[in-house]
Coordinates of C-alpha atoms in Angstrom, one line a residue:
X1 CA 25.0 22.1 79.8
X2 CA 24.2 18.5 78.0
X3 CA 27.8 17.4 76.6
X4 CA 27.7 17.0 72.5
X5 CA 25.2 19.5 72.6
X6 CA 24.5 23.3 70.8
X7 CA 23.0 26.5 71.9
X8 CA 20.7 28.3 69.5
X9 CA 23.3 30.2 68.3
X10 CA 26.1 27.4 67.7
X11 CA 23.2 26.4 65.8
X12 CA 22.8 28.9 63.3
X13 CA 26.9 28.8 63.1
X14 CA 27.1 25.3 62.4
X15 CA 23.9 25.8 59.4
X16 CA 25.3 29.0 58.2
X17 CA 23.0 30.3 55.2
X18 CA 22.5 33.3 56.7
X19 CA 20.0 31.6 59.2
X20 CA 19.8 33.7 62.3
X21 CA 18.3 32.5 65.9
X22 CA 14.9 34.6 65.5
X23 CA 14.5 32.0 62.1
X24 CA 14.8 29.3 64.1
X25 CA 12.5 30.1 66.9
X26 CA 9.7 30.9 63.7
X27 CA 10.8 27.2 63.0
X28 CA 9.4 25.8 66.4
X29 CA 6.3 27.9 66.1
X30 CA 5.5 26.6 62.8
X31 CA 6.5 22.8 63.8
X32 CA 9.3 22.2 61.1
X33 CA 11.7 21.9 63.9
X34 CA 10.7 19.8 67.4
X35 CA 11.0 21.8 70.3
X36 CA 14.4 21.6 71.8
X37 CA 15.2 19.8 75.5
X38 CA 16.6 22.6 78.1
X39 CA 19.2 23.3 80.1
X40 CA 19.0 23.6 83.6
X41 CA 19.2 27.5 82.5
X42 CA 16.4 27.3 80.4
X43 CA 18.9 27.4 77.6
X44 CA 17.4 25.6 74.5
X45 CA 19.9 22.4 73.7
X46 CA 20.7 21.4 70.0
X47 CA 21.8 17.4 68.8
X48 CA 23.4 16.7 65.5
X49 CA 19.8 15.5 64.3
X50 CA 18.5 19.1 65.3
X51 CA 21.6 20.2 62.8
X52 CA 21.1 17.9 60.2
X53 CA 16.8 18.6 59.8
X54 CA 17.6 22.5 60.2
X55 CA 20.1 22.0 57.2
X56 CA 17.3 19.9 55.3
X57 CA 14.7 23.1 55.8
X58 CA 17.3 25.8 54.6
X59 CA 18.1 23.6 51.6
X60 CA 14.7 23.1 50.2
X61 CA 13.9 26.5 50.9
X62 CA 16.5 27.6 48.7
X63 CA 15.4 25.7 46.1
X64 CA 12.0 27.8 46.6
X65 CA 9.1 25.2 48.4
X66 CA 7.3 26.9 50.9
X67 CA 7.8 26.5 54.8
X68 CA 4.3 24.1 54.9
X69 CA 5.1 22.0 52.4
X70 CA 8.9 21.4 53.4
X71 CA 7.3 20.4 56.6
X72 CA 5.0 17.6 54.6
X73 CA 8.4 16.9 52.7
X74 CA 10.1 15.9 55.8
X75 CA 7.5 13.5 57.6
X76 CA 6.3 11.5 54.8
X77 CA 8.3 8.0 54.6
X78 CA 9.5 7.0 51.6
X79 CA 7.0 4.2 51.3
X80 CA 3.9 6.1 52.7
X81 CA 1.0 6.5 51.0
X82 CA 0.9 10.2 52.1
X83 CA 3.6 10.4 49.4
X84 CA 0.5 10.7 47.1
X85 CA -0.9 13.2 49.0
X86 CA 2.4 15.7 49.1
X87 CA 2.8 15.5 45.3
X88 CA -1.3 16.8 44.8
X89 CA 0.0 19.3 47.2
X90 CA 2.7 20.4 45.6
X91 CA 1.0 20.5 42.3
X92 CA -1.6 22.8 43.7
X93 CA 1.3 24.9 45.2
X94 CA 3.0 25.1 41.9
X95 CA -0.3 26.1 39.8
X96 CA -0.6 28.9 42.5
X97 CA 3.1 30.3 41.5
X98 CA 1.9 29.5 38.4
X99 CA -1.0 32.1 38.5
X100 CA 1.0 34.6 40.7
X101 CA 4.1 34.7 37.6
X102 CA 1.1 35.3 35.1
X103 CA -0.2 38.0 36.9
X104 CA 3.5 39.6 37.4
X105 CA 3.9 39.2 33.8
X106 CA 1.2 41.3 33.0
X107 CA 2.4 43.8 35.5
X108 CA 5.9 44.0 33.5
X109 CA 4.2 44.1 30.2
X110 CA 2.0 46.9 31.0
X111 CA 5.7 48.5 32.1
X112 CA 7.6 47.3 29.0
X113 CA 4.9 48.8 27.3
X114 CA 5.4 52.6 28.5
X115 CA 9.6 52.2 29.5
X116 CA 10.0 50.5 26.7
X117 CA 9.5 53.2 24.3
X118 CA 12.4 54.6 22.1
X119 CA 12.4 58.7 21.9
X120 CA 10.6 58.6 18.7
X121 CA 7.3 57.6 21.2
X122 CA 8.2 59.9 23.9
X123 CA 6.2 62.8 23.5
X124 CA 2.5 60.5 23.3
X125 CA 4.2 58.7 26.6
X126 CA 4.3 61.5 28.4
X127 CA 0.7 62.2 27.4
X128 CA -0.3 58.6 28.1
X129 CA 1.0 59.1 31.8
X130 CA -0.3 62.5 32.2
X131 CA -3.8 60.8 30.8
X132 CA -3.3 57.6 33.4
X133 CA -3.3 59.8 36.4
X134 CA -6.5 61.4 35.7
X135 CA -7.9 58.6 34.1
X136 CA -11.5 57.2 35.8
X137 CA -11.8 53.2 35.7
X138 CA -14.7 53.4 37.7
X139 CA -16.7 53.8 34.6
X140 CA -17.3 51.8 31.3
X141 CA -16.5 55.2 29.6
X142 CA -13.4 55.2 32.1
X143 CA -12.2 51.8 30.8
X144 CA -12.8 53.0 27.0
X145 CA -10.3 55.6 27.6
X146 CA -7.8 53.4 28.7
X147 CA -7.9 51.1 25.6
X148 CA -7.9 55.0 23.7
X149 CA -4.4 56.0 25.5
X150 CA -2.8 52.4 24.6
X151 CA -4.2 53.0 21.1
X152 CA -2.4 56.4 20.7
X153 CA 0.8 54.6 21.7
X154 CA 0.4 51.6 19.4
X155 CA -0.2 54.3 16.8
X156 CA 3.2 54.8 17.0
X157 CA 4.7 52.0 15.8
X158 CA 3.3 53.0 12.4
X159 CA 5.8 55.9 11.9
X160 CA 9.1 54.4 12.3
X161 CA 11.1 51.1 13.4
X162 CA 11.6 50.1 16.6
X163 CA 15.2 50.9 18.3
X164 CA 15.7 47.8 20.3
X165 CA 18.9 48.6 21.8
X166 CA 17.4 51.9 23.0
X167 CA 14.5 50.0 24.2
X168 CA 16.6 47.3 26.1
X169 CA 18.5 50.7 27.5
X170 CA 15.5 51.1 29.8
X171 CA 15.0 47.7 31.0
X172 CA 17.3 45.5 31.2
X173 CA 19.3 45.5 34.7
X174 CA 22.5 47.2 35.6
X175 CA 25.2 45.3 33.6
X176 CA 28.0 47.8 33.9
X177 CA 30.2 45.2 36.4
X178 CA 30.2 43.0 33.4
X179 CA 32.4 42.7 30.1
X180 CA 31.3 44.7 26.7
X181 CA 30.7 41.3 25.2
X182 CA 29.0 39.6 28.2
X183 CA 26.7 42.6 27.6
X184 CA 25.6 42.4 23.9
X185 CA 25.4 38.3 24.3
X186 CA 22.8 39.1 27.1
X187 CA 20.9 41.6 25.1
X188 CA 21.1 39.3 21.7
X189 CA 19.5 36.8 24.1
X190 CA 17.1 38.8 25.1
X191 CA 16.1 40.2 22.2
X192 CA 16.1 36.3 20.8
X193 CA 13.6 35.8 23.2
X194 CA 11.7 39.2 24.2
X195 CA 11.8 38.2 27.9
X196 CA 13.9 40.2 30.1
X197 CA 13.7 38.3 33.1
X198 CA 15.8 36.1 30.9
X199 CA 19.1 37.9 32.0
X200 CA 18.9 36.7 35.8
X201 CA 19.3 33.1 35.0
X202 CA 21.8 33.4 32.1
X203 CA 25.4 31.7 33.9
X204 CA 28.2 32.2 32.1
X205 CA 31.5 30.3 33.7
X206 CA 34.7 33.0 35.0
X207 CA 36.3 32.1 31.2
X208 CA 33.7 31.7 29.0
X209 CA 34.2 34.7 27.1
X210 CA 38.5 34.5 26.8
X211 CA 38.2 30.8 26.0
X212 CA 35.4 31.3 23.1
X213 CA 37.6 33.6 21.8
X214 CA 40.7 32.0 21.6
X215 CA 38.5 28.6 20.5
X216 CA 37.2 30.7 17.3
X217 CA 40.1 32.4 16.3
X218 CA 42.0 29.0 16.0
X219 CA 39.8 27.6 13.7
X220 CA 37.8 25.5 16.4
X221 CA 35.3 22.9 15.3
X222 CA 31.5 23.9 16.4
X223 CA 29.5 20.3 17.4
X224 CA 25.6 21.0 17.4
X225 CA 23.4 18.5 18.4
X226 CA 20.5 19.1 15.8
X227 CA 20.5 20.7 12.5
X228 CA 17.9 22.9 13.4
X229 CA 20.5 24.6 15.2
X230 CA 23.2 24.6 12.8
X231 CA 20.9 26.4 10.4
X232 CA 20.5 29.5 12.8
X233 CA 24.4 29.3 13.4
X234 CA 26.3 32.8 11.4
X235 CA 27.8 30.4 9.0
X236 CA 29.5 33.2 6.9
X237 CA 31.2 34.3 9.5
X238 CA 32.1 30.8 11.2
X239 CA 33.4 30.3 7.3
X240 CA 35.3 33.0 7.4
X241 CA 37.0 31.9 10.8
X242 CA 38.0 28.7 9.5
X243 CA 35.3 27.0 11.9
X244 CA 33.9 23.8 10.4
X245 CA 30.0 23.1 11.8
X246 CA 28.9 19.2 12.6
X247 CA 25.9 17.8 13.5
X248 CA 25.7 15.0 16.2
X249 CA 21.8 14.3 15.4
X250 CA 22.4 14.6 11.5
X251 CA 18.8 14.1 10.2
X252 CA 16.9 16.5 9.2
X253 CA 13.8 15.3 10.3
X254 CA 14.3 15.5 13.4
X255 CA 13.3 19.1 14.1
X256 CA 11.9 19.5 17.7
X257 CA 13.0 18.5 21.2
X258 CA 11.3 15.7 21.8
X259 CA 12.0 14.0 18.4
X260 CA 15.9 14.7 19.6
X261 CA 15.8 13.1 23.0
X262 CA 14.6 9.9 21.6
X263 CA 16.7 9.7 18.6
X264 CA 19.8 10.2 20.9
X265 CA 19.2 7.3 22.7
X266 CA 17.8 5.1 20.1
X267 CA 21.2 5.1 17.9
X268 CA 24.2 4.2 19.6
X269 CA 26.4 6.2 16.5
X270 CA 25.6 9.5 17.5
X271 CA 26.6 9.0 21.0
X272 CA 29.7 7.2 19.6
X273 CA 30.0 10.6 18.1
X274 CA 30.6 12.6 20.5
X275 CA 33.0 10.4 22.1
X276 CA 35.1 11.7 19.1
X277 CA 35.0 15.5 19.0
X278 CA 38.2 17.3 18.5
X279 CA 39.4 18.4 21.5
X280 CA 39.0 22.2 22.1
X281 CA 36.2 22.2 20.1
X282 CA 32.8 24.6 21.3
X283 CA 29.9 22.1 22.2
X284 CA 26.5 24.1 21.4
X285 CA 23.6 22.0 22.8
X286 CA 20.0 23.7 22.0
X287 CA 17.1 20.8 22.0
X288 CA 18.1 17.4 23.6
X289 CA 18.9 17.3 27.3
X290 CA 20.0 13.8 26.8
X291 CA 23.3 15.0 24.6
X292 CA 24.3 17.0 27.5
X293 CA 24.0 14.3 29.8
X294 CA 26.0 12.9 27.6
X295 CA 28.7 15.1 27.5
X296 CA 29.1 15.8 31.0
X297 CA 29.5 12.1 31.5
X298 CA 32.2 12.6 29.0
X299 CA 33.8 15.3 30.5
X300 CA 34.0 13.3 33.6
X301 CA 36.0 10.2 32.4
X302 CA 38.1 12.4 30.2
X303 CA 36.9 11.6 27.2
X304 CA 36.3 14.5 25.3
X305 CA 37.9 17.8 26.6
X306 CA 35.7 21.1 25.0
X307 CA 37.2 24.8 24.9
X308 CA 33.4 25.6 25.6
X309 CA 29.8 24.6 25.8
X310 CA 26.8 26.8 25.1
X311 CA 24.1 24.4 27.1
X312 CA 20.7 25.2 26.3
X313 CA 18.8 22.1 26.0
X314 CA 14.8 22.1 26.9
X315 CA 13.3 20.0 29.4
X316 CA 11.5 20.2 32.9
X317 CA 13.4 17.6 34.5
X318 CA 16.6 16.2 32.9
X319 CA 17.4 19.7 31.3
X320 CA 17.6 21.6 34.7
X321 CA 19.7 18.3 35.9
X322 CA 21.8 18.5 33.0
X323 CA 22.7 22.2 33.4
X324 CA 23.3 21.8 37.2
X325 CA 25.9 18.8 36.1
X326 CA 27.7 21.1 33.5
X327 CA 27.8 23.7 36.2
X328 CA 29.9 21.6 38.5
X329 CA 32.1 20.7 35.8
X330 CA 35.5 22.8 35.0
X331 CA 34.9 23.7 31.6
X332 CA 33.8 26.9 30.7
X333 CA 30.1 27.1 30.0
X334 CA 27.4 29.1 28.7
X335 CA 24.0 28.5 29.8
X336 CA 20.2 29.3 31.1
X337 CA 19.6 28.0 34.2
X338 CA 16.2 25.6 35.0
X339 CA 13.8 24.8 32.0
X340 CA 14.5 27.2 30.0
X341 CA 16.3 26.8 26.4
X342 CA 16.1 26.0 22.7
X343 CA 17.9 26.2 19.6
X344 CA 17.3 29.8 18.7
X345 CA 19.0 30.6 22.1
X346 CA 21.6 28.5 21.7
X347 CA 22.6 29.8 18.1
X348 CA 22.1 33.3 19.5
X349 CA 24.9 33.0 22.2
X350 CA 27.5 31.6 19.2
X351 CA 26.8 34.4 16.8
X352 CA 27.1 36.9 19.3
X353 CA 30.3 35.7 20.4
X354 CA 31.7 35.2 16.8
X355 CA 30.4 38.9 16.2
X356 CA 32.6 40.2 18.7
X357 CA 35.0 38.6 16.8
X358 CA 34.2 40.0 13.2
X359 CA 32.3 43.1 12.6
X360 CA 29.0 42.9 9.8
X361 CA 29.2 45.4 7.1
X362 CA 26.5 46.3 4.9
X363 CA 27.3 43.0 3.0
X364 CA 29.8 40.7 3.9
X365 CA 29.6 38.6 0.5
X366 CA 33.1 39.1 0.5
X367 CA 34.1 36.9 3.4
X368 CA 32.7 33.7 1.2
X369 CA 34.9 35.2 -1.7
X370 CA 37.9 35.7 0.9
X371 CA 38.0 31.6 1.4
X372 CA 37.3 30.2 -2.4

């Protein structure tokens, strides 16, 4: 056996990612990986090139790209003019996912629609799905009584309001191996949202929850980067706490994310600004991907030390970059993973934290009166 060299199973060892020798054999067949020399036993030889390509394909297919384009990915030179080619490719591939989560959607909504139901709709449900079994969509008269059995649920909604947390009972994924509070901040996110498939790329760091806690019960200063997003914040409550709000992007013009990306880096003062937050402060970032850039920078060089960031910004580039940054980063952190985000998210994962801290009677006037 060729010194310096691997058997298909040192292979796989040396990739790790669960990658198994049958994988890697599916890999010659489909070309991403060049057919290996031989030993004189008919043993298939590996080199560190082998090792490094292999790594290459397990790595972009993690991050999701199909096995044909990954091999288009890894023959086009930088400077090719193929590179045009691949990126047409990839947009059709992408439109095609596209298509396939819009389907899927309406698959789940057409679930939501009958699990969804709090026990005040149960008896028609059980009626609807009695109905849907013998239900004939071969005919136009078929089709009319479909539309009839989703009108005798909607009816429903008529006679009483809807029981979210009952509702969110039925769909929402196991959550039992997490805290009581991780819980209601995933449901208040959720329900902020009405997407369940939300929950699955929610990341919340090993301390978030202790360290938002101790942050809001000393009286912590809460930086927002618009004040869109200080307007959705619980401010009784964050009154009552002794937390005082500020606004890095302090104009209130500026309402949207796209308005806040460019004002960020159009005036130098702002990102002065949060060069100066209070250490142990909570960072709540719901619009500009640019301010959390900003602050991981920060972070980095030890400029500004936070007790926590809730990272929500919105972008389809710099945001997901941004996130993956904070992720790396030892602070704790509260986030949603890729493009998604916004402001009402962002406000939502602060007030459900500072509800776990105070409860919300029928009126809570009082806690104004409490601090005058």
């Amino acid at each position: 056996m060729n010194a310096g060299c691997l058997t298909i199973k040192e292979l796989t060892d040396a990739v790790g990612g669960s990658l198994t020798p049958r994988m890697v054999r599916h890999y010659h067949q489909l070309g991403l990986l060049p057919q290996p020399v031989r030993s004189p036993s008919n043993y298939r030889l590996y080199t560190k090139k082998d090792v490094l390509r292999l790594q290459r394909i397990v790595a972009l297919k993690q991050q999701g790209f199909q096995l044909n384009h990954i091999r288009n990915i890894l023959e086009v030179e930088p400077e090719a003019d193929t590179t045009v080619n691949l990126m047409g490719q990839l947009q059709q591939q992408y439109r095609a996912v596209m298509q396939q989560i819009s389907q899927l959607r309406q698959t789940a909504s057409a679930l939501e629609g009958l699990l969804g139901r709090d026990r005040h709709c149960q008896i028609m449900q059980a009626e609807v799905l009695a109905q849907l079994k013998l239900l004939d969509v071969e005919t136009q008269a078929g089709l009319g009584g479909l539309e009839n059995l989703w009108s005798g649920l909607d009816a429903e909604i008529h006679t009483h309001s809807e029981a979210f947390s009952e509702s969110l009972q039925r769909l929402l994924p196991d959550l039992s191996h997490r805290s009581e509070i991780e819980q209601h901040l995933i449901s208040q996110l959720v329900l902020a949202c009405g997407d369940v498939s939300l929950v699955s790329f929610i990341k919340l760091s090993p301390g978030a929850i202790a360290a938002s806690r101790e942050a809001l019960s000393s009286r912590c200063q809460i930086v927002v980067d618009t004040q869109t997003v200080a307007a959705a914040l619980d401010q009784t409550r964050l009154l009552h706490l002794g937390c005082h709000i500020e606004t890095l992007i302090d104009n209130p013009h500026i309402t949207t994310a796209t308005e806040a990306e460019v004002a960020f880096w159009q005036h130098r003062e702002w990102r002065e600004k949060l060069q100066q937050v209070s250490k142990a402060c909570i960072l709540v970032v719901g619009y500009a991907p640019s301010v959390l850039v900003e602050v991981c920078e920060a972070i980095t060089n030890q400029k500004i030390q936070p007790a926590l960031i809730i990272a929500m910004p919105i972008g389809f580039s710099h945001a997901p970059a941004a996130k993956r940054q904070l992720m790396q980063q030892e602070i704790p952190f509260i986030t949603v993973a890729g493009t998604l985000g916004g402001g009402a998210l962002a406000a939502t994962a602060l007030n459900a934290l500072v509800e776990s801290l105070i409860d919300k009677p029928d009126c809570h006037c009082y806690l104004n009166q409490s601090n005058s």
